Coordinates of C-alpha atoms and ligand atoms in Angstrom, one line a residue:
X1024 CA -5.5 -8.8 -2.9
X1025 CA -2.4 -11.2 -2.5
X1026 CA -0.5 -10.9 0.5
X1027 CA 2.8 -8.8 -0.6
X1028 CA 0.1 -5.7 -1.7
X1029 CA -1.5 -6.2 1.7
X1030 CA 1.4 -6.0 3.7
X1031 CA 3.0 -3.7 1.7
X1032 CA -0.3 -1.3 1.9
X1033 CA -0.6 -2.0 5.7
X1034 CA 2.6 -1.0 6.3
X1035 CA 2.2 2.7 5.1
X1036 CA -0.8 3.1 6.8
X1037 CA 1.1 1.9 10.1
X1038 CA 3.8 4.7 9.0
X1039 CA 1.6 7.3 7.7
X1040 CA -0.6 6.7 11.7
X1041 CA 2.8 7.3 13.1
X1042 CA 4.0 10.1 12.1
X1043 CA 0.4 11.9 12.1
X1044 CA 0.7 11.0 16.3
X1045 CA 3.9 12.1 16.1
X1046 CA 3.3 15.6 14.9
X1047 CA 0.7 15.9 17.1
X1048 CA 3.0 14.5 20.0
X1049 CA 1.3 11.9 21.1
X1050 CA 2.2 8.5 21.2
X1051 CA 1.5 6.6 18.3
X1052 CA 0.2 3.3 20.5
X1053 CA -2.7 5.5 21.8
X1054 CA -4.2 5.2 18.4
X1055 CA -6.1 1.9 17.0
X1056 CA -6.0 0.5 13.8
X1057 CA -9.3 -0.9 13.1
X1058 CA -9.0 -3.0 9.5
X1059 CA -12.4 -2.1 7.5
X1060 CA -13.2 -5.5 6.2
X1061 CA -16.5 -5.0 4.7
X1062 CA -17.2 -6.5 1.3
X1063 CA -14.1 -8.7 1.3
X1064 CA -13.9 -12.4 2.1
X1065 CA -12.8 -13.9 5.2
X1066 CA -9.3 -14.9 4.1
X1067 CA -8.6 -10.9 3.7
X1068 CA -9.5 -10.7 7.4
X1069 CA -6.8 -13.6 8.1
X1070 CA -4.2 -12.3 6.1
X1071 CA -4.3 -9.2 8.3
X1072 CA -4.6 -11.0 11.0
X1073 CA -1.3 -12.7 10.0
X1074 CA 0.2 -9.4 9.0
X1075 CA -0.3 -8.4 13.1
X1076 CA -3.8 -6.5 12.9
X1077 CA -6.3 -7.7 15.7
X1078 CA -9.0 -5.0 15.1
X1079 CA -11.6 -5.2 12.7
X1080 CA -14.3 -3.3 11.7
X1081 CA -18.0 -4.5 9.6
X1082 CA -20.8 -2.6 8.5
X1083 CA -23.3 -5.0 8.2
X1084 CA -24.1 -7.8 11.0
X1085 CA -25.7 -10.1 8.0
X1086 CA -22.6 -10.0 6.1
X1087 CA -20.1 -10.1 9.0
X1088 CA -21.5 -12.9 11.4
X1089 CA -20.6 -15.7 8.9
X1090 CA -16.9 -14.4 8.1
X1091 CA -16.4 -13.9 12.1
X1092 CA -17.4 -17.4 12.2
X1093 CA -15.4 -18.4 9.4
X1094 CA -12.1 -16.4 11.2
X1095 CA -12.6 -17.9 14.9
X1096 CA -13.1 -21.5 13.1
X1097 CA -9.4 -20.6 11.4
X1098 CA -8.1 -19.3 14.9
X1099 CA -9.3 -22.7 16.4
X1100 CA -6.8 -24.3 14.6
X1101 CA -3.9 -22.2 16.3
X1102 CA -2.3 -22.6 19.0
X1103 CA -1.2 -18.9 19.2
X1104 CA -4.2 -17.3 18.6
X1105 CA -4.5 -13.7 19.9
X1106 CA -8.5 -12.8 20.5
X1107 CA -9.6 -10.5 18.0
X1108 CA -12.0 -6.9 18.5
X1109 CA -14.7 -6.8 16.0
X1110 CA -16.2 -3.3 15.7
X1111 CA -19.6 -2.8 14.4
X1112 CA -19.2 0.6 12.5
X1113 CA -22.2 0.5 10.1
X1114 CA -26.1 1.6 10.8
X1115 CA -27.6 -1.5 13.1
X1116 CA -31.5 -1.5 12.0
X1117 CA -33.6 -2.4 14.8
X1118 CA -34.3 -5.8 13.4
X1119 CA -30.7 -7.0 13.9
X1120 CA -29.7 -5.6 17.2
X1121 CA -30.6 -9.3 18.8
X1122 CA -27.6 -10.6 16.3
X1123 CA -25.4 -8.0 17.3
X1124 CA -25.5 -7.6 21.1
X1125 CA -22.4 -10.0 22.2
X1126 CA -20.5 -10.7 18.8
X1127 CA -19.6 -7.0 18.5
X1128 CA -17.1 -6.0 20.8
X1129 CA -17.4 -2.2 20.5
X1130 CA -20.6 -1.1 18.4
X1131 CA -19.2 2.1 16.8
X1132 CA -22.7 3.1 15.6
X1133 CA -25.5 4.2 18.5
X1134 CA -27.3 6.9 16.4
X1135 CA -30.3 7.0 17.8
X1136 CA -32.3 6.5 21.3
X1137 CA -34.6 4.0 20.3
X1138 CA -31.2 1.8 19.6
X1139 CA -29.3 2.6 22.7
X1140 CA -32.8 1.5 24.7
X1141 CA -33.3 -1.5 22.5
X1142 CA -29.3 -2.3 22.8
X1143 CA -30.0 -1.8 26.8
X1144 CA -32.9 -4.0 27.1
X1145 CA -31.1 -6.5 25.3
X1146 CA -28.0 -7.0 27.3
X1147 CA -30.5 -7.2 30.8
X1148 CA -32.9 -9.8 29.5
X1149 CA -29.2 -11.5 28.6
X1150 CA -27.1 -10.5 31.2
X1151 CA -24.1 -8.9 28.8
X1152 CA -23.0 -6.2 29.2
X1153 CA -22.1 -4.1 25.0
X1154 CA -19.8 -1.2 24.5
X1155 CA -20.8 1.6 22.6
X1156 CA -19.7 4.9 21.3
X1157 CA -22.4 7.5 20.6
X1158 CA -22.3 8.2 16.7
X1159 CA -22.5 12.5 16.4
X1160 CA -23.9 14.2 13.1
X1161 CA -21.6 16.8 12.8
X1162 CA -21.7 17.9 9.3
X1163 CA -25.5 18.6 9.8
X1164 CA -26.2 16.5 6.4
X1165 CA -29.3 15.2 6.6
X1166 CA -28.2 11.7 4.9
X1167 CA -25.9 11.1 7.8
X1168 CA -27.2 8.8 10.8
X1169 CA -26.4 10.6 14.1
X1170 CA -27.0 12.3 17.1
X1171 CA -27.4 16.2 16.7
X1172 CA -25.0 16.9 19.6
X1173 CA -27.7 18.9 21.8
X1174 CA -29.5 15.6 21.6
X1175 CA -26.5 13.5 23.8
X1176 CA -27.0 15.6 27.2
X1177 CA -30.6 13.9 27.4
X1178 CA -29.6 10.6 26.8
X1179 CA -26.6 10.4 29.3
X1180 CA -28.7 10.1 32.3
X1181 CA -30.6 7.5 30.5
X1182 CA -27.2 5.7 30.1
X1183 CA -26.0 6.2 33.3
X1184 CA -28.8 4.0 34.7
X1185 CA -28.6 1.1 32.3
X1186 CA -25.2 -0.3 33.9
X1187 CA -24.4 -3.3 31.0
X1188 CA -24.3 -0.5 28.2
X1189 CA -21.4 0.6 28.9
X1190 CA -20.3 4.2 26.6
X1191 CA -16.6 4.2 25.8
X1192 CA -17.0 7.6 23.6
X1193 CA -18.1 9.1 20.6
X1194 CA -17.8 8.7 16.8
X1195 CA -18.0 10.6 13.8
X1196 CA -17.7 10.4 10.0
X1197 CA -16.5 13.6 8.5
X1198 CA -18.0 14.6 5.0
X1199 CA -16.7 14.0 1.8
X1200 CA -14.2 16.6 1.1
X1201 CA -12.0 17.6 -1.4
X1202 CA -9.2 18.8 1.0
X1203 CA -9.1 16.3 4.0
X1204 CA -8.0 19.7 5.9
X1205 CA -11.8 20.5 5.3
X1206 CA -12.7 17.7 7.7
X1207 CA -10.4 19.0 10.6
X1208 CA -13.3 21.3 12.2
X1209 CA -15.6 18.0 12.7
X1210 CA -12.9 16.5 14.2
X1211 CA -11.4 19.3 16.8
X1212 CA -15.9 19.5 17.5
X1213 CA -16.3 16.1 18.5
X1214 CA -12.9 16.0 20.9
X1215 CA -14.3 19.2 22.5
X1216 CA -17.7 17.2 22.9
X1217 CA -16.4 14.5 24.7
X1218 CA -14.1 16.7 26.7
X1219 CA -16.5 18.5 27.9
X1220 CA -19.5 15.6 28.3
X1221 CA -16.5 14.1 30.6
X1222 CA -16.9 17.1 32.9
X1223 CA -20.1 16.9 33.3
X1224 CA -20.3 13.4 33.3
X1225 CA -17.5 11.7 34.7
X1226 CA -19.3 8.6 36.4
X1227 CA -19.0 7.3 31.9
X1228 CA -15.7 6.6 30.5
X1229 CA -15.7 9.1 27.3
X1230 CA -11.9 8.2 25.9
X1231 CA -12.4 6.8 22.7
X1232 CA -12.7 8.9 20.2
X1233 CA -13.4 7.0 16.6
X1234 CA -12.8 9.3 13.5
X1235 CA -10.7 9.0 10.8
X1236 CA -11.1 7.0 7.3
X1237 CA -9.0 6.4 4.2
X1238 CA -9.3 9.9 3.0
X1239 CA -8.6 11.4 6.5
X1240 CA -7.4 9.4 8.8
X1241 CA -4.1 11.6 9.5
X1242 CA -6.2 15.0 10.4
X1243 CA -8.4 12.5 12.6
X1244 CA -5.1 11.7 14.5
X1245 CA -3.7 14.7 14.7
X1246 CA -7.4 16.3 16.8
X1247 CA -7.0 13.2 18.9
X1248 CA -8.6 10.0 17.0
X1249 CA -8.2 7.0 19.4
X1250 CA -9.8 4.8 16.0
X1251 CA -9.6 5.0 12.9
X1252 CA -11.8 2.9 10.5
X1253 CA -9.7 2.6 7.9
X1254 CA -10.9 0.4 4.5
X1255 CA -9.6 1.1 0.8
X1256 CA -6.5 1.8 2.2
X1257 CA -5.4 -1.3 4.1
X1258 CA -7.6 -4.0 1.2
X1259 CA -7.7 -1.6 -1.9
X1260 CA -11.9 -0.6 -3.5
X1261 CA -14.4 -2.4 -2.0
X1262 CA -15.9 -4.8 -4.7
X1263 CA -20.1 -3.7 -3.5
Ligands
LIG2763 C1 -16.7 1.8 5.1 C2 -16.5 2.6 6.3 C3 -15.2 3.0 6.7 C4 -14.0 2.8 5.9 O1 -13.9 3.6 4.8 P1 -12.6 3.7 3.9 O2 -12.9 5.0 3.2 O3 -12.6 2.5 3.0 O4 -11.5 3.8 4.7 C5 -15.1 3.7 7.9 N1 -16.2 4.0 8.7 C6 -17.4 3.7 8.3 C7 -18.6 4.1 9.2 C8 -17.6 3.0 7.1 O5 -18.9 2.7 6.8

């Protein structure tokens, strides 16, 4: 991808967030653009970065550790250099959760309760503190990683007493649909989840909501995304 295609592309998904938070009326600076970077090389993530974008999201710790390192040796250089937000948004195996606790600064992608202890643990025997978002199954598929939503109430408590995970809110992927209209329901359902788990639990900060892709990032805005993971969109098919 050369530069003109990038900015050009990262332009109308800057126009297209817009307007969705405008129709919705809210203000399009409550919404986050996190940059999908998976698969592409480090100098993708720099161009963005160059283009304005500060937010970037990986999949897989392996694959992302070397480019961060690759991007903060390239900042170095700079000196203007803004800090960057990685997001991990992809399934964290239990094996590489000691790689990811401290690089990551929001992992997207708690789906189960043996992570969320393991992620815990971690950041006491280290002292550092990780932000989270709880990832809900919505869709019910049984291919999706996920919380069931009954299965978030038990965990809270657990949360609650573990103060260096710290929850920020919940994420979601939608299913594939043909219409992104279809994925609206998933979306208004995991808004009302963490509107109402912040009754209940208001001692956690529940604000971020992170839903929203390529395919349907605009109904994502318009039910109140906060992030939006958005990939093909920004740095055209992913290569793997
Ligand atoms: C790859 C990925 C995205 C980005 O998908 P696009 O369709 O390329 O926008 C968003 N969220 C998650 C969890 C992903 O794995």
């Amino acid at each position: 991808m050369n530069r003109e295609q990038l900015a050009e592309n990262l332009a109308l998904v800057q126009a297209r967030m817009a307007a969705a938070a405008q129709r919705a009326g809210r203000d399009p600076s409550e919404v986050t653009l996190v940059a999908v970077s998976k698969t592409h090389p480090a100098e993708a993530i720099q161009m963005a970065y160059d283009l304005g974008v500060r937010d970037f999201g990986e999949s897989r710790v392996e694959e992302a550790l070397p480019k961060m390192a690759a991007v903060h040796a390239w900042l170095a250089q700079r000196l203007d250099a803004q800090p960057i937000t990685w997001h991990l948004i992809g399934h964290l195996q239990s094996r590489k959760v000691a790689a990811a606790v401290g690089p990551f600064h929001l992992i997207h992608s708690v789906d189960r309760v043996k992570l969320a202890r393991k992620l815990a643990q971690l950041g006491e025997a280290r002292a550092q503190a990780q932000a989270i978002l709880l990832e809900i199954n919505l869709s019910g598929e049984a291919s999706k990683f996920g919380f069931r939503p009954e299965e978030v109430g038990p965990l809270v408590d657990e949360i609650a007493a573990r103060p260096l995970l710290i929850v920020r809110g919940l994420m979601t992927i939608a299913p594939i649909v043909e219409d992104p209209g279809q994925a609206r329901p998933i979306f208004q359902r995991l808004r009302s989840m963490a509107a109402a788990l912040a009754q209940r639990h208001p001692q956690l900060n529940w604000s971020q909501l992170s839903m929203g892709m390529t395919d349907d990032f605009e109904a994502a805005i318009e039910e109140g995304a906060t992030l939006v993971r958005i990939g093909r969109a920004i740095f055209g098919e992913r290569k793997a």
